[in-house]
Every structure is written in structure tokens, then in C-alpha cells.
Short mmCIF file of C-alpha atoms and ligand atoms in Angstrom, two decimals:
data_model
loop_
_atom_site.label_atom_id
_atom_site.label_comp_id
_atom_site.label_asym_id
_atom_site.label_seq_id
_atom_site.Cartn_x
_atom_site.Cartn_y
_atom_site.Cartn_z
CA MET V 1 0.00 0.00 0.00
CA GLY V 2 1.39 3.41 -0.91
CA ALA V 3 0.69 7.06 -0.22
CA SER V 4 -1.90 7.28 -2.98
CA ILE V 5 -4.39 4.97 -1.27
CA THR V 6 -7.08 7.16 0.21
CA LEU V 7 -9.01 6.31 3.36
CA ASN V 8 -12.13 5.97 1.21
CA ARG V 9 -10.47 3.43 -1.06
CA TYR V 10 -9.06 1.53 1.93
CA LEU V 11 -12.52 1.38 3.51
CA ASP V 12 -14.14 0.31 0.22
CA ASP V 13 -11.66 -2.55 -0.07
CA TRP V 14 -12.09 -3.57 3.56
CA ALA V 15 -15.89 -3.37 3.71
CA LYS V 16 -16.94 -5.99 1.22
CA THR V 17 -19.83 -7.41 3.25
CA SER V 18 -22.99 -6.05 4.83
CA ASP V 19 -21.44 -6.82 8.26
CA THR V 20 -18.47 -4.54 7.77
CA ARG V 21 -20.03 -1.72 5.70
CA PRO V 22 -21.64 0.11 8.69
CA THR V 23 -18.26 0.29 10.49
CA ALA V 24 -16.66 1.75 7.36
CA GLU V 25 -19.47 4.31 7.15
CA VAL V 26 -18.87 5.37 10.74
CA VAL V 27 -15.14 5.81 10.10
CA ARG V 28 -15.95 7.97 7.06
CA ALA V 29 -18.30 10.09 9.18
CA ILE V 30 -15.68 10.60 11.89
CA ALA V 31 -13.04 11.46 9.27
CA GLY V 32 -15.43 14.05 7.81
CA ALA V 33 -16.03 15.66 11.20
CA GLY V 34 -12.29 15.51 11.89
CA LYS V 35 -11.58 17.59 8.79
CA VAL V 36 -13.90 20.33 10.04
CA ILE V 37 -12.32 20.26 13.52
CA SER V 38 -8.85 20.27 11.98
CA GLY V 39 -9.75 23.37 9.96
CA LEU V 40 -10.92 25.18 13.09
CA ILE V 41 -7.81 24.25 15.06
CA ALA V 42 -5.54 25.34 12.21
CA GLN V 43 -7.04 28.83 12.45
CA GLY V 44 -6.09 29.14 16.13
CA GLN V 45 -7.20 32.43 17.67
CA LEU V 46 -8.54 33.53 14.27
CA ALA V 47 -11.40 31.08 14.81
CA GLY V 48 -12.33 32.80 18.09
CA PRO V 49 -11.61 31.95 21.72
CA LEU V 50 -11.37 28.17 21.24
CA GLY V 51 -9.61 27.71 24.58
CA MET V 52 -12.17 29.73 26.57
CA ILE V 53 -13.68 27.86 29.51
CA VAL V 54 -17.42 27.58 28.95
CA GLY V 55 -18.44 25.17 31.73
CA ASN V 56 -17.80 21.79 33.31
CA ASN V 57 -18.75 18.34 32.07
CA SER V 58 -20.65 15.86 34.22
CA ASP V 59 -17.36 14.61 35.70
CA GLY V 60 -16.26 18.06 36.81
CA ASP V 61 -13.63 18.59 34.06
CA GLN V 62 -13.51 22.08 32.58
CA GLN V 63 -15.11 22.34 29.14
CA LYS V 64 -13.54 24.65 26.61
CA GLU V 65 -15.24 26.22 23.61
CA LEU V 66 -13.47 23.79 21.26
CA ASP V 67 -14.55 20.75 23.35
CA CYS V 68 -18.17 21.77 22.76
CA LEU V 69 -17.71 22.60 19.06
CA ALA V 70 -15.94 19.28 18.40
CA ASN V 71 -18.61 17.39 20.35
CA ALA V 72 -21.46 19.01 18.38
CA GLN V 73 -19.72 18.40 15.06
CA LEU V 74 -19.11 14.71 15.75
CA ILE V 75 -22.60 14.06 17.09
CA ASP V 76 -24.24 15.75 14.08
CA THR V 77 -22.18 13.65 11.69
CA LEU V 78 -22.62 10.39 13.60
CA LYS V 79 -26.39 10.84 13.79
CA ALA V 80 -26.44 10.46 10.01
CA SER V 81 -24.56 7.13 10.12
CA PRO V 82 -25.64 3.61 11.18
CA VAL V 83 -25.33 4.31 14.90
CA ALA V 84 -27.95 3.61 17.57
CA PHE V 85 -26.26 5.32 20.56
CA ILE V 86 -23.43 7.80 20.99
CA ALA V 87 -21.52 8.18 24.26
CA SER V 88 -19.32 11.23 24.62
CA GLU V 89 -16.90 12.21 27.35
CA GLU V 90 -18.55 15.62 27.18
CA LEU V 91 -22.07 14.32 27.88
CA GLY V 92 -23.49 12.94 31.14
CA GLN V 93 -25.31 10.05 29.44
CA PRO V 94 -25.27 8.40 26.01
CA ILE V 95 -27.70 9.83 23.48
CA ALA V 96 -30.07 7.86 21.25
CA THR V 97 -29.87 8.76 17.57
CA GLY V 98 -33.46 7.73 16.91
CA LYS V 99 -32.29 4.61 15.06
CA PRO V 100 -32.62 1.90 17.74
CA ASP V 101 -32.02 -0.90 15.24
CA ALA V 102 -28.80 0.54 13.82
CA PRO V 103 -26.00 -2.01 14.30
CA LEU V 104 -23.37 0.18 15.99
CA CYS V 105 -22.67 2.31 19.06
CA VAL V 106 -19.85 4.85 19.13
CA ALA V 107 -17.95 6.34 22.08
CA ILE V 108 -15.99 9.55 21.52
CA ASP V 109 -13.62 11.81 23.32
CA PRO V 110 -14.22 14.79 21.03
CA LEU V 111 -11.10 16.67 22.05
CA ASP V 112 -8.42 14.94 24.07
CA GLY V 113 -5.70 17.13 25.59
CA SER V 114 -7.84 20.25 25.62
CA SER V 115 -5.61 21.94 28.23
CA ASN V 116 -3.27 22.43 25.25
CA ILE V 117 -5.70 24.28 22.95
CA ASP V 118 -4.22 27.73 23.54
CA THR V 119 -0.63 26.50 23.45
CA ASN V 120 -0.58 25.27 19.82
CA VAL V 121 0.28 21.74 20.96
CA SER V 122 -1.23 18.62 19.37
CA VAL V 123 -4.70 17.56 20.52
CA GLY V 124 -6.99 14.86 19.14
CA THR V 125 -10.35 13.16 18.70
CA ILE V 126 -10.57 9.56 19.95
CA PHE V 127 -13.24 7.06 18.92
CA SER V 128 -14.35 3.51 19.73
CA ILE V 129 -16.87 1.55 17.64
CA LEU V 130 -18.86 -1.22 19.34
CA PRO V 131 -21.60 -3.52 18.13
CA ARG V 132 -25.04 -2.65 19.52
CA SER V 133 -25.53 -5.08 22.39
CA GLU V 134 -28.46 -7.49 22.12
CA GLU V 135 -28.47 -7.72 25.93
CA ALA V 136 -28.92 -4.02 26.64
CA ASN V 137 -32.72 -4.26 27.02
CA GLY V 138 -33.33 -0.61 26.36
CA SER V 139 -30.53 0.65 28.62
CA ALA V 140 -28.28 2.96 26.61
CA ASN V 141 -25.38 2.51 29.04
CA LEU V 142 -25.31 -1.27 28.70
CA HIS V 143 -24.32 -0.99 25.04
CA PHE V 144 -21.09 0.59 26.25
CA PHE V 145 -20.49 -1.84 29.13
CA GLN V 146 -18.83 -4.33 26.79
CA PRO V 147 -15.10 -5.04 27.25
CA GLY V 148 -12.77 -3.31 24.79
CA SER V 149 -12.04 -6.68 23.18
CA LYS V 150 -15.48 -6.38 21.55
CA GLN V 151 -14.55 -3.20 19.66
CA LEU V 152 -15.04 -3.43 15.90
CA GLY V 153 -12.84 -0.45 15.24
CA ALA V 154 -11.05 2.34 17.06
CA GLY V 155 -8.71 5.18 16.43
CA TYR V 156 -7.93 8.83 16.80
CA ILE V 157 -7.40 11.91 14.71
CA ILE V 158 -4.39 13.90 15.80
CA TYR V 159 -4.41 17.63 15.07
CA GLY V 160 -0.75 18.56 15.07
CA PRO V 161 1.72 20.05 12.61
CA HIS V 162 -0.19 17.78 10.25
CA THR V 163 -3.51 16.06 10.79
CA ALA V 164 -3.56 12.26 10.74
CA LEU V 165 -6.17 9.57 11.33
CA VAL V 166 -4.85 6.46 13.05
CA LEU V 167 -7.15 3.50 12.62
CA THR V 168 -7.57 -0.13 13.50
CA LEU V 169 -10.38 -2.32 12.28
CA GLY V 170 -8.77 -5.37 13.88
CA GLU V 171 -6.35 -5.93 11.02
CA GLY V 172 -3.33 -3.89 12.07
CA THR V 173 -2.94 -0.22 12.90
CA HIS V 174 -2.64 2.19 9.98
CA ILE V 175 -1.93 5.91 9.64
CA PHE V 176 -3.71 8.13 7.11
CA THR V 177 -2.38 11.67 6.73
CA LEU V 178 -4.72 14.49 5.71
CA ASP V 179 -3.58 15.99 2.42
CA PRO V 180 -4.41 19.71 2.64
CA GLY V 181 -4.22 19.83 -1.17
CA ASP V 182 -7.32 17.75 -1.88
CA GLY V 183 -8.77 17.21 1.61
CA GLN V 184 -8.27 13.42 1.49
CA PHE V 185 -6.82 11.22 4.20
CA LYS V 186 -4.10 9.09 2.54
CA LEU V 187 -2.38 5.98 3.80
CA THR V 188 1.15 6.97 4.81
CA LYS V 189 2.06 4.12 7.15
CA ALA V 190 0.49 0.67 7.01
CA ASN V 191 0.84 -1.90 9.79
CA VAL V 192 2.63 0.26 12.31
CA GLN V 193 4.87 -1.77 14.65
CA VAL V 194 5.73 -0.43 18.10
CA PRO V 195 9.32 -1.42 18.98
CA ALA V 196 9.22 -3.96 21.81
CA GLN V 197 11.96 -2.21 23.79
CA THR V 198 12.32 1.42 24.73
CA ARG V 199 14.35 3.97 26.68
CA GLU V 200 11.59 6.58 26.86
CA PHE V 201 8.82 6.98 29.44
CA ALA V 202 5.96 9.45 29.82
CA ILE V 203 4.36 10.19 33.17
CA ASN V 204 3.28 13.31 35.03
CA ALA V 205 6.14 13.22 37.55
CA SER V 206 4.59 15.95 39.69
CA ASN V 207 2.39 13.19 41.13
CA TYR V 208 5.37 11.13 42.33
CA ARG V 209 4.50 11.44 46.02
CA HIS V 210 0.97 10.18 45.31
CA TRP V 211 1.91 6.97 43.45
CA ASP V 212 2.10 3.52 44.96
CA LYS V 213 5.45 1.80 45.52
CA VAL V 214 5.42 -0.25 42.34
CA ILE V 215 5.17 2.85 40.15
CA ARG V 216 7.67 4.83 42.24
CA SER V 217 10.22 2.03 42.13
CA TYR V 218 9.79 1.59 38.39
CA ILE V 219 10.37 5.31 37.76
CA ASP V 220 13.28 5.38 40.25
CA GLU V 221 14.97 2.63 38.29
CA CYS V 222 14.47 4.42 34.98
CA LEU V 223 15.98 7.57 36.51
CA GLU V 224 18.98 5.68 37.90
CA GLY V 225 19.95 5.02 34.28
CA THR V 226 23.22 3.26 33.58
CA GLU V 227 24.13 3.42 37.26
CA GLY V 228 21.09 1.42 38.32
CA HIS V 229 19.55 -2.00 38.00
CA ARG V 230 18.27 -1.42 34.44
CA GLY V 231 21.73 -0.51 33.18
CA LYS V 232 20.51 1.97 30.58
CA ASP V 233 19.67 5.66 30.42
CA PHE V 234 16.07 6.71 29.91
CA ASN V 235 14.57 9.80 28.35
CA THR V 236 11.38 11.40 29.64
CA ARG V 237 8.48 13.15 27.84
CA TRP V 238 5.16 14.57 29.04
CA ILE V 239 2.91 16.45 26.63
CA ALA V 240 -0.31 16.22 28.72
CA SER V 241 -2.14 15.24 25.54
CA MET V 242 -2.62 11.48 25.43
CA VAL V 243 -3.15 11.27 21.66
CA ALA V 244 0.19 13.00 21.12
CA GLU V 245 1.94 10.59 23.52
CA CYS V 246 0.23 7.65 21.83
CA HIS V 247 1.31 8.87 18.41
CA ARG V 248 4.92 9.24 19.51
CA ILE V 249 4.88 5.74 20.99
CA LEU V 250 3.37 4.26 17.81
CA MET V 251 6.10 5.94 15.76
CA ARG V 252 9.16 5.15 17.89
CA GLY V 253 8.20 3.20 20.99
CA GLY V 254 7.98 4.26 24.62
CA ILE V 255 5.81 3.69 27.66
CA PHE V 256 2.97 5.90 28.89
CA LEU V 257 1.69 5.72 32.45
CA TYR V 258 -1.28 7.37 34.10
CA PRO V 259 -1.60 5.14 37.19
CA GLY V 260 -4.06 5.48 40.02
CA ASP V 261 -2.75 7.63 42.86
CA ASP V 262 -3.84 8.75 46.29
CA ARG V 263 -5.23 12.16 45.33
CA LEU V 264 -8.95 12.54 45.88
CA GLY V 265 -10.77 11.17 42.81
CA TYR V 266 -7.60 9.73 41.23
CA GLY V 267 -7.69 6.23 42.74
CA LYS V 268 -8.11 4.87 39.21
CA GLY V 269 -6.04 7.51 37.51
CA ARG V 270 -7.39 10.18 35.22
CA LEU V 271 -8.20 8.60 31.90
CA ARG V 272 -11.56 7.14 30.92
CA LEU V 273 -11.86 3.44 30.04
CA ILE V 274 -14.58 3.76 27.39
CA TYR V 275 -13.38 6.91 25.61
CA GLU V 276 -9.59 6.68 26.00
CA GLY V 277 -8.31 3.40 27.46
CA ASN V 278 -10.12 0.97 25.17
CA PRO V 279 -9.45 2.64 21.80
CA VAL V 280 -5.80 3.25 22.64
CA ALA V 281 -5.38 -0.33 23.89
CA PHE V 282 -6.88 -1.70 20.66
CA LEU V 283 -4.54 0.45 18.53
CA MET V 284 -1.52 -0.55 20.63
CA GLU V 285 -2.21 -4.28 20.54
CA GLN V 286 -2.83 -4.18 16.81
CA ALA V 287 0.58 -2.51 16.44
CA GLY V 288 2.38 -5.13 18.57
CA GLY V 289 2.33 -3.04 21.74
CA SER V 290 0.46 -3.67 25.01
CA ALA V 291 -1.93 -1.87 27.33
CA ILE V 292 -2.64 -2.83 30.95
CA THR V 293 -4.12 -1.43 34.13
CA GLY V 294 -1.19 -2.87 36.13
CA LYS V 295 -3.44 -5.73 37.21
CA MET V 296 -4.84 -6.83 33.86
CA ARG V 297 -5.14 -6.26 30.12
CA ILE V 298 -7.16 -3.11 29.43
CA LEU V 299 -9.24 -4.83 26.73
CA ASP V 300 -10.51 -7.40 29.28
CA VAL V 301 -11.91 -4.84 31.73
CA VAL V 302 -15.71 -4.87 31.76
CA PRO V 303 -16.96 -1.29 32.25
CA SER V 304 -19.60 -0.67 34.89
CA ASP V 305 -19.86 3.11 34.69
CA ILE V 306 -20.10 5.22 31.56
CA HIS V 307 -17.39 7.63 32.75
CA GLN V 308 -15.27 5.02 34.57
CA ARG V 309 -11.61 5.89 34.97
CA VAL V 310 -8.88 3.31 34.54
CA PRO V 311 -5.19 3.19 35.46
CA LEU V 312 -3.58 3.17 32.01
CA ILE V 313 -0.13 1.88 31.08
CA PHE V 314 0.63 1.29 27.42
CA GLY V 315 3.39 1.11 24.85
CA SER V 316 6.41 -1.06 24.04
CA SER V 317 5.53 -4.64 24.93
CA GLU V 318 8.69 -5.63 26.87
CA GLU V 319 8.56 -2.50 29.01
CA VAL V 320 4.86 -2.94 29.77
CA ALA V 321 5.49 -6.63 30.60
CA LEU V 322 8.26 -5.66 33.03
CA LEU V 323 5.92 -3.33 34.89
CA GLN V 324 3.17 -5.96 34.91
CA GLY V 325 5.74 -8.38 36.40
CA ASN V 326 6.55 -5.89 39.16
CA HIS V 327 2.84 -5.61 40.02
CA ASP V 328 2.46 -9.41 39.99
CA THR V 329 5.48 -9.89 42.28
CA LYS V 330 4.07 -7.45 44.79
CA ARG V 331 0.67 -9.15 44.72
CA SER V 332 1.90 -12.74 44.96
CA THR V 333 4.46 -12.22 47.73
CA GLY V 334 2.69 -9.48 49.63
CA HIS V 335 6.21 -8.18 50.14
CA ARG V 336 8.30 -5.67 48.39
CA SER V 337 10.13 -7.11 45.41
CA PRO V 338 13.93 -6.78 45.31
CA LEU V 339 13.29 -3.58 43.37
CA PHE V 340 12.07 -1.96 46.54
CA SER V 341 15.27 -2.57 48.40
CA ARG V 342 16.83 0.13 46.29
CA ARG V 343 16.94 3.66 47.54
CA GLY V 344 14.76 5.89 45.33
CA LEU V 345 16.28 8.97 43.81
CA PHE V 346 13.43 11.07 45.06
CA ARG V 347 13.62 9.61 48.54
CA THR V 348 15.62 10.96 51.39
O1 F6P F 401 -7.77 13.04 29.34
C1 F6P F 401 -7.23 14.14 29.51
C2 F6P F 401 -5.75 14.43 29.44
O2 F6P F 401 -5.63 15.74 29.00
C3 F6P F 401 -4.86 13.52 28.60
O3 F6P F 401 -4.86 13.85 27.25
C4 F6P F 401 -3.52 13.71 29.25
O4 F6P F 401 -2.67 12.60 29.10
C5 F6P F 401 -3.85 13.94 30.69
O5 F6P F 401 -5.21 14.32 30.75
C6 F6P F 401 -3.01 15.02 31.31
O6 F6P F 401 -3.13 14.95 32.68
P1 F6P F 401 -2.33 15.94 33.69
O7 F6P F 401 -3.11 17.23 33.64
O8 F6P F 401 -2.38 15.26 34.98
O9 F6P F 401 -0.95 16.12 33.16
#
């Protein structure tokens, strides 16, 4: 596959049956909305006060003007596609599209990383496509309480120096770059592979004192570099925009951590399972990477709340496995692993 294959052509080739066509239609709809959002973001302040705080969502997060515009744009577009229910991070409850028999349900984070809107740093739209659940019995939420392993498709659109749509339909993870010349998304990287090993980690280190011992020890060992147990130097990055971190990790490897911590309301971290954890986990696994809570695979978690948070660790498979091993050791022995006998760099 080369740069001339458009997203439309890719979807036409993929969706040969009546089972797959609705998913392709939804991806087309999201790509269409993404182009409008991309155009707005590219205008920056010329498009008005996009970063202005206009309220709070049901979970207490600040809502910016662009969060609301992106949400409205995506919902309008999705209502015209084969979708029965839409769940959005910006809405308290899922909305019915008026097509109860449509085969799909879609969860969206309309604008991830919105604290970066005014700083001209990459932000993104994240989406997760699920089959409508036959067991929901009229409850909109139950359609979304399926584990991430049931997703039919997932991805994000990153609005950065260029705009790109990163997609998985369960057959690898592919990157389509928006060509500003003709407004088409074009395949620029097929079957992305996340390197299994890495020397780069991303975590908001200002929360160090709030983490549990497993996370602290892991970060201590990365910081000890060649002088420590790991025997190699690590680099650190934190953009505070998960799509941008995810994109970097897809391109060159790395590990991202937003663990639970002991701040009020952060026991399960900050990120949402349905809107952020599941789609990113699907993309990572399809690219040879991994995504875990620390205790288990993200895609096996069964949601029980529409805005449920989840501790999220994803990226290069060997690095994620090492951290999973540290959690397992702590659980099985009930004691500190040998890692904890080391003196942390941040400790006195
Ligand atoms: O989900 C919201 C989000 O903005 C992510 O994109 C990002 O990774 C994280 O929150 C940033 O959190 P913090 O403000 O703790 O750095």
C-alpha cells in the first residue's frame, strides 16, 4: 500500500460485506467531522476563543469552547450514520440517535488534551466503535459496558503540525495523513509496529508522592539510568495530551503511564476506560504493543460506569510486561520485590 491509497479506497476494499459496511461508514463520518475540527484548530485564535472555559462536564472537568464545538460536530455527523447510541466524554449520558435498530454504538472523546488548545500543541479526537448489544434491554449505558475486546474499530485523529487519522479495524494499525491539497486522508504508514523495547517513558512526575510503591520504584529505576539495576539511560516526555503521547509511541516506541494515585478522585487515575483506554489499547495491541491497568489487560476490563476511569499503562511490549511483572510480584508475595530494596532517587 502506498501514499496514494485514500481512506475511502481503503474502507471500500475492507468493507466488502454487509457486516463490515456500517463500520466503514462510521469511520468515514468521523473522518469528515475531523476535517472540520482540523480546519478550526488550524485557524487558532482567528477562529475565536477556542480555549475559553465555557463550563464543566458531568465529571467536573472544565469544558472549553473547542470541546463543545468538536462534540457538536461529531454528534451531528454520527447521527447520520448507522449508529444507535453515541456516548461522549462531554455528555453525562449516552444519546439515542433515533435509530434503535442501527447495528453500531460509538464512544468519543471529542477533544483529548484540551488543556493544550491555547498552546498550539497537538490535541486529538478519539473514537471507539462497538456492536449494539443485544443484551442491553433498552438501557443505553449497557451498550457501552462491553469489554474493549469487543470493539469493531477504534482510532484517533491527531491535530498537530499535520492532521492524521490512526485507525484499526482489527487488522493492524494504519496511519492516514490528511492531504491539505485535496482534503483526502491518505495511507502513509500501514501496519505500524511499536518497537518492543524502549528507553523513553511518559508520566506526570509531579504526582510522584501520590503513586504507589510499584510505580515509584519503576520510575526510580528508569531515573537511575546506567548506574542502576536497568543498566541503561532513559529519556522522559510529558505532553499532557494522550493522543500525542500515543502517536509518539506508535512511531518510535515508549511507555505511557497514568496510574491510580492517592489524590482525591484519582484512585483509578485520570483517563476514561470507554473513551480513552479501550481505543488506545486496541490500537496498541494491533501494532504489537500492550496496554494494561497494572493488574490486567485493558481490553478485558468490563466497564460498569459510563465515565469510569482506569489506570492506564501502554506502549512497548517488553517495558509494559516488566511493569506488569513488578505488580504481579508485589501481589503474589505481599512483600516488596527486590526492586524496593533500592533507595529511590526522590527519597531521602
Ligand atoms: O484526558 C485528559 C488528558 O488531558 C490527557 O490527554 C492527558 O494525558 C492527561 O489528561 C493530562 O493529565 P495531567 O493534567 O495530569 O498532566
